[in-house]
PDB file of C-alpha atoms and ligand atoms in Angstrom:
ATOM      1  CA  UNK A 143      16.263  22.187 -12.983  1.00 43.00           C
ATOM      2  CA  UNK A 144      18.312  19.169 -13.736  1.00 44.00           C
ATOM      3  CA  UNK A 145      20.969  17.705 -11.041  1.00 45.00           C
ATOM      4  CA  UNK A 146      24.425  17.620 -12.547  1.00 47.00           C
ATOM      5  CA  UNK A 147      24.975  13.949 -13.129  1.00 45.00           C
ATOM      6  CA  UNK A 148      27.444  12.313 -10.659  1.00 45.00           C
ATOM      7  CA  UNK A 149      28.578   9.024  -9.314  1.00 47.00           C
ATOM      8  CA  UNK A 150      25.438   7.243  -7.413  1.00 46.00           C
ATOM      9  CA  UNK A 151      25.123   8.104  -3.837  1.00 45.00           C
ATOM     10  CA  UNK A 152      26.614   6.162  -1.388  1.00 44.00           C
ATOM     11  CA  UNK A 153      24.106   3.522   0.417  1.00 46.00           C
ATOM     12  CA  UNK A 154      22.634   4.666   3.542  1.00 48.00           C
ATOM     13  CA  UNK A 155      24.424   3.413   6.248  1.00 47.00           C
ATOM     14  CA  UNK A 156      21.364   2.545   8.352  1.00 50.00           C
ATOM     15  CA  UNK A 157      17.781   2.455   8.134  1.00 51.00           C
ATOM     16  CA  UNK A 158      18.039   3.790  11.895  1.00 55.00           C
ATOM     17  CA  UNK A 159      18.929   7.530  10.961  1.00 72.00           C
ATOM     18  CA  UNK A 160      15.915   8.152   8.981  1.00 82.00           C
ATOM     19  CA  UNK A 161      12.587   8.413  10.139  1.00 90.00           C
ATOM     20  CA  UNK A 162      10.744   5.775  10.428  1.00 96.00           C
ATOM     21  CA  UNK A 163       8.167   4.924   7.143  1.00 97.00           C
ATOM     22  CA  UNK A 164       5.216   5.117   9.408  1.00 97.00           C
ATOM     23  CA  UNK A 165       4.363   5.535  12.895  1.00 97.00           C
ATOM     24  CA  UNK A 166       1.342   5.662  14.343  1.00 98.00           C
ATOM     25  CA  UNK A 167       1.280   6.470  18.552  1.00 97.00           C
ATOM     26  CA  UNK A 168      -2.123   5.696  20.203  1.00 98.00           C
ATOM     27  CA  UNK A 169      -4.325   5.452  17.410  1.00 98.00           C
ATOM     28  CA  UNK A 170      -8.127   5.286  17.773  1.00 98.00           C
ATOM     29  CA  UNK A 171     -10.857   5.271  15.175  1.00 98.00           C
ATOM     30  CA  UNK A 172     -14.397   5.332  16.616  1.00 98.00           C
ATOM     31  CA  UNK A 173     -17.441   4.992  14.275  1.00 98.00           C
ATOM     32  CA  UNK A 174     -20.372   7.317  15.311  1.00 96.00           C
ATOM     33  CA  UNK A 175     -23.644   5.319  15.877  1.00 95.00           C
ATOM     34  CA  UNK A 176     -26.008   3.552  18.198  1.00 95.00           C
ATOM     35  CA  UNK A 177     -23.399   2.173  20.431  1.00 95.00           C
ATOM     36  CA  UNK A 178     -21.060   3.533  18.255  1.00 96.00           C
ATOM     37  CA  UNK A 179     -17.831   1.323  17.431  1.00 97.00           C
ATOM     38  CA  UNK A 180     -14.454   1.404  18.061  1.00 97.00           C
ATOM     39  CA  UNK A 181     -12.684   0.174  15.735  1.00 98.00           C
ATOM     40  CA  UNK A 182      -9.305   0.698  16.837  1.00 98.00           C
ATOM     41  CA  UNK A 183      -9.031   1.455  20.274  1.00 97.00           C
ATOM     42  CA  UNK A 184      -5.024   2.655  20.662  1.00 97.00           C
ATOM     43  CA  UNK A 185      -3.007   1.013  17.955  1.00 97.00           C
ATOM     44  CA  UNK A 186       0.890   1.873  18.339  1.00 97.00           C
ATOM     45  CA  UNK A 187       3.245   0.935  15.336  1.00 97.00           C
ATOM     46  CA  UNK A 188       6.287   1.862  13.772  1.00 97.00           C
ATOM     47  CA  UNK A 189       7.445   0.498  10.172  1.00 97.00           C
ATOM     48  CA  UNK A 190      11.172   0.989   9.282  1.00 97.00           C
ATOM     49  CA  UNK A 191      11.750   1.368   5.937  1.00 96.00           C
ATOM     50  CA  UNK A 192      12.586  -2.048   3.921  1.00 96.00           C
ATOM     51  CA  UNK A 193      10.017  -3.504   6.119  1.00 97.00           C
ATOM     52  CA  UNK A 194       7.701  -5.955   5.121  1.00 97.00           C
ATOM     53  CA  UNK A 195       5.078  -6.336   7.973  1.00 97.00           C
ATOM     54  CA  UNK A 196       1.531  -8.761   7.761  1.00 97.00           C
ATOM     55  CA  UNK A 197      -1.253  -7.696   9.535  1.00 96.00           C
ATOM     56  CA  UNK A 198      -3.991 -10.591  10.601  1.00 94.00           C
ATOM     57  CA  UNK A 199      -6.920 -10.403  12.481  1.00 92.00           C
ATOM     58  CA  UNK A 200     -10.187 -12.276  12.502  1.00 90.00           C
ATOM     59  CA  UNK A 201     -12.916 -10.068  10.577  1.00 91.00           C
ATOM     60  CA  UNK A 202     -14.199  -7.091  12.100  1.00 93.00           C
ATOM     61  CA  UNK A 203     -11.037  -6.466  13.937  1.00 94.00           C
ATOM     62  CA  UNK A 204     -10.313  -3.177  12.470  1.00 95.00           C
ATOM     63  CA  UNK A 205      -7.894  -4.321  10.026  1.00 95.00           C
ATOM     64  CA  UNK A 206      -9.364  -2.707   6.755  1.00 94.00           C
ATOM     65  CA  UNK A 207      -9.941   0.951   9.175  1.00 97.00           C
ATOM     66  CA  UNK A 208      -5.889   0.736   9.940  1.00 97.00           C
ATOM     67  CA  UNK A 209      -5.048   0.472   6.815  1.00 96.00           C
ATOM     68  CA  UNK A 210      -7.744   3.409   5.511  1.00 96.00           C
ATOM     69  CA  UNK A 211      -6.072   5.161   7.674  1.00 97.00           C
ATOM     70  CA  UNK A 212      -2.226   4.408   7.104  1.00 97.00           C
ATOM     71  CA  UNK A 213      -3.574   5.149   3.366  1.00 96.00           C
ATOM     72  CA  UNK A 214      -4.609   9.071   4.456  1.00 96.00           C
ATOM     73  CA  UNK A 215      -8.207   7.690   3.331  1.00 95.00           C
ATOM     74  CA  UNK A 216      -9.659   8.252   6.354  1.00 96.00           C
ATOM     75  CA  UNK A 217      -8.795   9.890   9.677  1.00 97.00           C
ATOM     76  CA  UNK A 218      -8.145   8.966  13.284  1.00 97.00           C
ATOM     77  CA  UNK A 219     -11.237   9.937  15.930  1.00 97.00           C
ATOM     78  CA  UNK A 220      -7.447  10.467  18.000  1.00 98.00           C
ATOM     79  CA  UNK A 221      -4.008   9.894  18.338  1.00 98.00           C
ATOM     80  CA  UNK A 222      -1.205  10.586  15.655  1.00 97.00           C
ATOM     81  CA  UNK A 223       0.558   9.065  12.378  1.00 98.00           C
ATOM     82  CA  UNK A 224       3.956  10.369  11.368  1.00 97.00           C
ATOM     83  CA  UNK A 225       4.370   9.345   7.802  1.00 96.00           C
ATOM     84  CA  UNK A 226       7.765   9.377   6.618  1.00 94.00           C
ATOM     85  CA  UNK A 227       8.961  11.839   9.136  1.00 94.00           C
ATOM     86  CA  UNK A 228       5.194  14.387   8.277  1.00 95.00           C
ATOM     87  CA  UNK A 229       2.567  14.436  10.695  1.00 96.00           C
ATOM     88  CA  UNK A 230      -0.123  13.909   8.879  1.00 96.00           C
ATOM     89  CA  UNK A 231      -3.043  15.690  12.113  1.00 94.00           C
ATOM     90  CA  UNK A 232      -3.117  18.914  10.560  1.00 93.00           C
ATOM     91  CA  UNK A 233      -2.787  18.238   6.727  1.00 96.00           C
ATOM     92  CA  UNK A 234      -5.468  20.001   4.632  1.00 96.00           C
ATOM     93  CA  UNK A 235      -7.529  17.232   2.186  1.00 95.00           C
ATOM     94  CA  UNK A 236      -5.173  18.567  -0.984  1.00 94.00           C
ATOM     95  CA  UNK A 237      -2.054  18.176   1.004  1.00 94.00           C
ATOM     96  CA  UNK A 238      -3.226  14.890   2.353  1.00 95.00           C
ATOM     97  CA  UNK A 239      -4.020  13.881  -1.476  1.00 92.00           C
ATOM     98  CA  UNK A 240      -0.657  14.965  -2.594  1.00 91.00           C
ATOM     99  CA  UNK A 241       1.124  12.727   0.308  1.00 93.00           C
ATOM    100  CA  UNK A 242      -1.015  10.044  -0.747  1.00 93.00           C
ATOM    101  CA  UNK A 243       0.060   9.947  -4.356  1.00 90.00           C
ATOM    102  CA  UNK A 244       3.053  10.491  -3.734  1.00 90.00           C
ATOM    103  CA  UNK A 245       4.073   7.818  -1.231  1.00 94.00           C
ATOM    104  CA  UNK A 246       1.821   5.464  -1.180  1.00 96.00           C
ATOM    105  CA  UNK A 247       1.071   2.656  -3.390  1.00 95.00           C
ATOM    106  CA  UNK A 248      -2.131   0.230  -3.121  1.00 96.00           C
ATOM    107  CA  UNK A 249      -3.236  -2.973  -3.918  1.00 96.00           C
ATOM    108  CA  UNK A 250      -6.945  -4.156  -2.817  1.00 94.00           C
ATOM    109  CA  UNK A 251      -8.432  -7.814  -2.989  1.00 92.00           C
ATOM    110  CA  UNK A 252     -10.544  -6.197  -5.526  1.00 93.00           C
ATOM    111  CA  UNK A 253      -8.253  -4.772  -7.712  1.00 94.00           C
ATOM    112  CA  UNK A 254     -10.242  -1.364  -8.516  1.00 95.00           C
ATOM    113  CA  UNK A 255      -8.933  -1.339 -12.040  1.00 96.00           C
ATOM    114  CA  UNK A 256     -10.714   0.802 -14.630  1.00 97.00           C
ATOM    115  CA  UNK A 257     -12.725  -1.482 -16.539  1.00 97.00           C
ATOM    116  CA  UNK A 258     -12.948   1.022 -19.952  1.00 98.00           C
ATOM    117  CA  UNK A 259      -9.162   1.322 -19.817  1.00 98.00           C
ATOM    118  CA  UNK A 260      -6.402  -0.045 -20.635  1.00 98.00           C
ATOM    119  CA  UNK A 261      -3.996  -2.174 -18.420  1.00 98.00           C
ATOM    120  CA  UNK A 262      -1.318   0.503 -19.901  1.00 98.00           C
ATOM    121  CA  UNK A 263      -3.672   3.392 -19.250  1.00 97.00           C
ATOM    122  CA  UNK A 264      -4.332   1.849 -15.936  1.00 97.00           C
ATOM    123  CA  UNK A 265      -1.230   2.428 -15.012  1.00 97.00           C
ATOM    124  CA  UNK A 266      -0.249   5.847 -16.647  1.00 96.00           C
ATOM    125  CA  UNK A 267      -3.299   7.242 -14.424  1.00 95.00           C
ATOM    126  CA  UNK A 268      -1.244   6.520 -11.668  1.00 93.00           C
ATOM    127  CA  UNK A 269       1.383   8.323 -12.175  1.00 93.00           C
ATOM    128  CA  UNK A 270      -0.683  12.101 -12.849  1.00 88.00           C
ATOM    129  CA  UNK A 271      -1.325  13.006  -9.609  1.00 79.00           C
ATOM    130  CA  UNK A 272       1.834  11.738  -7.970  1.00 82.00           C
ATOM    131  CA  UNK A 273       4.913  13.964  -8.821  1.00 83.00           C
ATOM    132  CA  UNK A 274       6.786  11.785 -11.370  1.00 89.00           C
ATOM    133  CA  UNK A 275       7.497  14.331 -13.852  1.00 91.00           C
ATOM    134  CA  UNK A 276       5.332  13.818 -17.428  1.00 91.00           C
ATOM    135  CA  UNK A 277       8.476  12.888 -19.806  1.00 93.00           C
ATOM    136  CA  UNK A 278       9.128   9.856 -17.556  1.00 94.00           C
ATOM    137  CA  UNK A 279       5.594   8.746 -16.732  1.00 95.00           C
ATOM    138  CA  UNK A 280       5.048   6.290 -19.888  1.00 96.00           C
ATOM    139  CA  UNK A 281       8.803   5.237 -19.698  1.00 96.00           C
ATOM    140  CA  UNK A 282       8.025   4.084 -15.951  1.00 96.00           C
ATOM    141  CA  UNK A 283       4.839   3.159 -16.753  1.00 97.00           C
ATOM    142  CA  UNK A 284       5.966   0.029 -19.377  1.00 97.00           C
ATOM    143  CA  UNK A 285       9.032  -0.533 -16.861  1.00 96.00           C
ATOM    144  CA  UNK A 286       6.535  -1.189 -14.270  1.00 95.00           C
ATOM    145  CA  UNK A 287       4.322  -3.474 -16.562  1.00 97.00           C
ATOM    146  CA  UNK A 288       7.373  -5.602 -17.486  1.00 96.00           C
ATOM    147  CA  UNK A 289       8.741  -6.128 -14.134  1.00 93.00           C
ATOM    148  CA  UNK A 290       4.992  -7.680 -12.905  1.00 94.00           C
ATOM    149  CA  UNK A 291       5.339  -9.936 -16.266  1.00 94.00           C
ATOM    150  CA  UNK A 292       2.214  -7.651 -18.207  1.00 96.00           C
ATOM    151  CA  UNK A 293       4.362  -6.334 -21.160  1.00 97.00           C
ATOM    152  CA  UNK A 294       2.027  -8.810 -23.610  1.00 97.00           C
ATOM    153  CA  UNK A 295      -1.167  -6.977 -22.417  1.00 97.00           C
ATOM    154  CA  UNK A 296      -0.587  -3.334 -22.656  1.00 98.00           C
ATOM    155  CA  UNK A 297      -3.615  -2.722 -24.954  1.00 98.00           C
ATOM    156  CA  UNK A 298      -6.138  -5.149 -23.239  1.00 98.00           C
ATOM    157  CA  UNK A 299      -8.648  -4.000 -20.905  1.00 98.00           C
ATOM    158  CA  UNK A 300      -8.743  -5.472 -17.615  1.00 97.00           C
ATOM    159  CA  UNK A 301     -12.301  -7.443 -17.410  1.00 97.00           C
ATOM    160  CA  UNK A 302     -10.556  -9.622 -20.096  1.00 97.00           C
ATOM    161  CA  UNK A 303      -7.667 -10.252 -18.082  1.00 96.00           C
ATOM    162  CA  UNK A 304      -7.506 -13.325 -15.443  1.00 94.00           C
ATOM    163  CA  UNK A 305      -7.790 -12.455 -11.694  1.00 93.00           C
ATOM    164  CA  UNK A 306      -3.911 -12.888 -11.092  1.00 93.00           C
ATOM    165  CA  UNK A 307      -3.126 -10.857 -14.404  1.00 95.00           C
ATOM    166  CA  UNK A 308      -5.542  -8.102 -12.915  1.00 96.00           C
ATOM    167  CA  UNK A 309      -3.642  -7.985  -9.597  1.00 95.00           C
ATOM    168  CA  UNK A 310      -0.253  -7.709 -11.290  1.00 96.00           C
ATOM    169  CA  UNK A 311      -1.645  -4.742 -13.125  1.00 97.00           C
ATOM    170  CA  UNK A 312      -2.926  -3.606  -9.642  1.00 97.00           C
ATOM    171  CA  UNK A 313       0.816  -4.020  -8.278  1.00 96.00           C
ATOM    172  CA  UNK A 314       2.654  -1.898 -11.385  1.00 96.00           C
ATOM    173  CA  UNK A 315      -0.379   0.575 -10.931  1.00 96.00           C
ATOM    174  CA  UNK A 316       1.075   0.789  -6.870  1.00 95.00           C
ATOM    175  CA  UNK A 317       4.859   0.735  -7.814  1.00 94.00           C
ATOM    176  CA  UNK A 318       4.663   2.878 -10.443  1.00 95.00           C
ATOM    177  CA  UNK A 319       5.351   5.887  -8.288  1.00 93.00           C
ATOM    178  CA  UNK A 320       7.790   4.521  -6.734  1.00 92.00           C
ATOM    179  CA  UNK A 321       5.973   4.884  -3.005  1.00 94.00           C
ATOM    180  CA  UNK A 322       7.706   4.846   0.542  1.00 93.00           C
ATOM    181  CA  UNK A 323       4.820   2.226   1.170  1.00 97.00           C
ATOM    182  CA  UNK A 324       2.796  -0.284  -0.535  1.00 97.00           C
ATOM    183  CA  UNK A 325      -0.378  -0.884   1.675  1.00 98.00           C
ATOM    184  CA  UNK A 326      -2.631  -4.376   0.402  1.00 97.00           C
ATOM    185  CA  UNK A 327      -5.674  -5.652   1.647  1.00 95.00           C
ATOM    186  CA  UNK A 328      -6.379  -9.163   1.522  1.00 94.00           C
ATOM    187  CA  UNK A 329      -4.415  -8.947  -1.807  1.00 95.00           C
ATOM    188  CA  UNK A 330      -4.742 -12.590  -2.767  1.00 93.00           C
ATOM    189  CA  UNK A 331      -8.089 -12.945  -1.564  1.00 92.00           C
ATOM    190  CA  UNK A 332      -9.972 -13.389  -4.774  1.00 91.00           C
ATOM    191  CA  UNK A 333      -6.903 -15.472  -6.604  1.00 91.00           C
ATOM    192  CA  UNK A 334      -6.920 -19.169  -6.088  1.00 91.00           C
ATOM    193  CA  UNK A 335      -3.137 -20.400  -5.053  1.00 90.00           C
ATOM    194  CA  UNK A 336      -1.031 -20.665  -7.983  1.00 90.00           C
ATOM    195  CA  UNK A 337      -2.207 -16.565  -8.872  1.00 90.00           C
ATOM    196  CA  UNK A 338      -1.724 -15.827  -5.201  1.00 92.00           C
ATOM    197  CA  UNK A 339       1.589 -17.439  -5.415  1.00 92.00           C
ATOM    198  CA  UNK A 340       2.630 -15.531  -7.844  1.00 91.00           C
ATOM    199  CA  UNK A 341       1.578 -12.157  -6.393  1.00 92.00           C
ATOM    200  CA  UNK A 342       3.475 -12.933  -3.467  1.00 94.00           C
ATOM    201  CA  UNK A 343       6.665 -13.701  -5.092  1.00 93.00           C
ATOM    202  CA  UNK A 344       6.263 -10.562  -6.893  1.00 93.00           C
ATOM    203  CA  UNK A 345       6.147  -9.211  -3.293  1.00 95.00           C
ATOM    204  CA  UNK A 346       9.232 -10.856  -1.856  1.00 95.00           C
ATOM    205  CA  UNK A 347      10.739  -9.326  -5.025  1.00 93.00           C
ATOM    206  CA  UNK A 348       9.912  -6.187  -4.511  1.00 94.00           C
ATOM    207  CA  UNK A 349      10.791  -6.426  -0.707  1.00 96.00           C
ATOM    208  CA  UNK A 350      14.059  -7.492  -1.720  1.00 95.00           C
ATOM    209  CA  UNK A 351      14.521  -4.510  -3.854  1.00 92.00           C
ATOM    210  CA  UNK A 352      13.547  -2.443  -0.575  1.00 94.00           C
ATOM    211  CA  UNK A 353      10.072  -1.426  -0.620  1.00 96.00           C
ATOM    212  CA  UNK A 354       8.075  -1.419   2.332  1.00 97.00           C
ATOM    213  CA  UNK A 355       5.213  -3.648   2.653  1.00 98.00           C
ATOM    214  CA  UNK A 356       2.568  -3.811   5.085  1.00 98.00           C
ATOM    215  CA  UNK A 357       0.024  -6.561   3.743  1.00 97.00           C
ATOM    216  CA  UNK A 358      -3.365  -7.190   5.599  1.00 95.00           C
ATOM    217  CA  UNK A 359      -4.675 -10.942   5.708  1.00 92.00           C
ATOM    218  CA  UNK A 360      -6.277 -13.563   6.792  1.00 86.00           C
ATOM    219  CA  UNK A 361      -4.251 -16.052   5.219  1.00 87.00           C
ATOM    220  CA  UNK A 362      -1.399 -17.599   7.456  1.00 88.00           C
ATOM    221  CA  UNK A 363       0.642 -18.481   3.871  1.00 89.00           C
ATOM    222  CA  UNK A 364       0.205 -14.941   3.093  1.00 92.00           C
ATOM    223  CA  UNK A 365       1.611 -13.630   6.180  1.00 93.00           C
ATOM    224  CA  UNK A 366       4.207 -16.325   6.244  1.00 93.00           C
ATOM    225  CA  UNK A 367       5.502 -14.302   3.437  1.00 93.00           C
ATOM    226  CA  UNK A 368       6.364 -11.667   5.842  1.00 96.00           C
ATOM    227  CA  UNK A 369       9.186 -10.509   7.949  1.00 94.00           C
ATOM    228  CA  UNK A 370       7.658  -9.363  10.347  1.00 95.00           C
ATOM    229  CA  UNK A 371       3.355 -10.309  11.810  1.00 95.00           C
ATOM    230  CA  UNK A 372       1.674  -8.292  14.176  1.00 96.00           C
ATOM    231  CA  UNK A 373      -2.039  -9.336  14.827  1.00 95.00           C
ATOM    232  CA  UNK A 374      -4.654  -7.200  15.566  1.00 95.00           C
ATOM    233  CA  UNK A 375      -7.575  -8.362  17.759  1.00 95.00           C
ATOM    234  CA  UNK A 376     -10.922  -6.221  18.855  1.00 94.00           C
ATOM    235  CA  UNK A 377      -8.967  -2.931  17.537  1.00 96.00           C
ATOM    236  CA  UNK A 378      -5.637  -3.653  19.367  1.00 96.00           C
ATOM    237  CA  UNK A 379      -2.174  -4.767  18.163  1.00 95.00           C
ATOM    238  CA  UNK A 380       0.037  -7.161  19.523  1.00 93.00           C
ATOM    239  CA  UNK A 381       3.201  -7.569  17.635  1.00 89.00           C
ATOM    240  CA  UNK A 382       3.950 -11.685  16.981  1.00 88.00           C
ATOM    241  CA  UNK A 383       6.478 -13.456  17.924  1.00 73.00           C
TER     242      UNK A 383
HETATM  243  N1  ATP B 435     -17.903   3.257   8.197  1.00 77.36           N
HETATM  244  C1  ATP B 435     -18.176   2.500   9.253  1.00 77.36           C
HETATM  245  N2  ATP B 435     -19.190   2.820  10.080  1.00 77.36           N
HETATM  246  C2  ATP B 435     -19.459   2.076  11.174  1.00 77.36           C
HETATM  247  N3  ATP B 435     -18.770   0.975  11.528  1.00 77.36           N
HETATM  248  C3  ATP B 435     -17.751   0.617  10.740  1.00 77.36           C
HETATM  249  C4  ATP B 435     -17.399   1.339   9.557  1.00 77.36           C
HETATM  250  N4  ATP B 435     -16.333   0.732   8.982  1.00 77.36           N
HETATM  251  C5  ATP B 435     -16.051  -0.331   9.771  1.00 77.36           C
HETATM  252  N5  ATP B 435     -16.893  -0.398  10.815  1.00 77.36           N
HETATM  253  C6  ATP B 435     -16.861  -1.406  11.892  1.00 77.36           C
HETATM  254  O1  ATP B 435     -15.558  -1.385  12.442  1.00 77.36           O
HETATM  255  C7  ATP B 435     -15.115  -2.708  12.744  1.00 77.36           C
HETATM  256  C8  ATP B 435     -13.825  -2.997  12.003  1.00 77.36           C
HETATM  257  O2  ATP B 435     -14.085  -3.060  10.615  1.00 77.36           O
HETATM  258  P1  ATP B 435     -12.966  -3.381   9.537  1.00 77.36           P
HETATM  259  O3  ATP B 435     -13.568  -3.208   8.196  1.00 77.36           O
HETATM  260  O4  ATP B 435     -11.756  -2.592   9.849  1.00 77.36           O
HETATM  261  O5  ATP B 435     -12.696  -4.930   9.818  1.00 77.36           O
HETATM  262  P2  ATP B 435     -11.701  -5.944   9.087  1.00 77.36           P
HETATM  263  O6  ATP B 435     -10.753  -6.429  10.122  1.00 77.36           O
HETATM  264  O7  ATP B 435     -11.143  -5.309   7.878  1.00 77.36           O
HETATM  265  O8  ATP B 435     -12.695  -7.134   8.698  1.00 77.36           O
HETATM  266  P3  ATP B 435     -12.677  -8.093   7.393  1.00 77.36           P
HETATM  267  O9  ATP B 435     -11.615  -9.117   7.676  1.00 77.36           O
HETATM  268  O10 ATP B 435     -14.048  -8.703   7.440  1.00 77.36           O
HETATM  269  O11 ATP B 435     -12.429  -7.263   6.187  1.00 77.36           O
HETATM  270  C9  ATP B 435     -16.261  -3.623  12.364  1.00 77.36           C
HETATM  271  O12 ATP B 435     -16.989  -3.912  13.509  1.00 77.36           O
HETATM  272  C10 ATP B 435     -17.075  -2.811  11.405  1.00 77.36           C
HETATM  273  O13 ATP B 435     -18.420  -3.185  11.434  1.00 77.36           O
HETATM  274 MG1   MG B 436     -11.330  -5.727   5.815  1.00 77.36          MG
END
């Protein structure tokens, strides 16, 4: 069914009558073992939409758990996250896997691009399981390519590319769905400063364009990026000043 076209919607007044993006109340994750370890020991944290929040932490403070979790990869031992107004508790693994395309975009220090595809393909694959309906998908997909400055290497496969081109690849592959949330991990970790430069400038950009951002790092540039820095220390959160 096709909406009638009509004039575009007036803005939304404030960010305040929705629900917030994500909010997580008492959250604990607890590996099992021999003492087991918990990793996040009662984490509270709302994210309005248009937010654009770093998380730092020395390593091993639970930082890469929160945001498995946040990403519906994994699940709390307790507590609850309300993701755009759904508790997720209760969700069965499909509908968990349907939020998750849907809603969430990611970008990893890694980048976790297909090596045997390519960067165009890369992206594409994003956009199967995530609701954007199939006449749009390679329209978005090349929109998404241009706006991360990768229209010149739709055919190239990503081991060729350079570690900053792969992350920008990463970043269309995470936008492409237009998600509530992009979640990254130590996203400039493996770029030296002018790539990791430019991936952050392609994240004030997008934060500017009002996506929500919640960035994990240890890098104080990175997080100066931010509007907003909690820290999160022995699996608990303080917000920072
Ligand atoms: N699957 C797991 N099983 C057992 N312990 C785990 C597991 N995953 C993480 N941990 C432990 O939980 C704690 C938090 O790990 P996490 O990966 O969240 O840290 P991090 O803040 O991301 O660290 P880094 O900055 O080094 O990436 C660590 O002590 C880690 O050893
Ligand atoms: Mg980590």
């Amino acid at each position: 069914m096709t909406a009638p076209t009509t004039e575009p919607a007036a803005p939304t007044p404030a960010a305040a009558h929705e629900p917030p993006v994500i909010e997580l109340r008492d959250l604990r994750r607890t590996f099992p073992g021999e003492p087991p370890v918990e990793a996040l020991r009662g984490v509270d944290l709302t994210v309005h939409r248009g937010d654009y929040v770093s998380v730092v932490g020395p390593s091993g403070s639970g930082k890469s758990t929160l945001l498995h979790i946040l990403g519906l990869l994994d699940r709390p031992t307790a507590g609850d996250y309300v993701l755009d107004g759904v508790p997720t508790r209760e969700l069965s693994e499909q509908d968990r896997s349907r939020l998750r395309g849907g809603r969430i975009g990611f970008v990893f220090q890694s980048f976790h691009l297909l090596p045997h595809r390519s960067v165009l393909d890369n992206v594409l694959l994003a956009t199967l399981y995530s609701g954007v309906p199939r006449a749009t998908r390679r329209t978005r997909a090349l929109a998404a390519l241009e706006r991360v400055g990768m229209s010149h290497r739709l055919d190239f496969l990503p081991p060729v590319l350079s570690g900053g081109e792969r992350q920008r690849v990463a970043v269309a592959r995470a936008v492409v769905t237009s998600p509530d949330v992009l979640l990254a991990d130590e996203p400039t970790g493996n770029l030296d400063s002018s790539n990791s430069a430019g991936v952050l400038d392609l994240f004030d950009e997008l934060h500017r364009d009002g996506l929500t951002l919640v960035v994990i790092t240890h890098d104080d540039v990175v997080s100066a990026h931010a509007r907003r820095r909690v820290r999160i220390s022995d699996g608990l959160l303080d917000e920072v000043a």
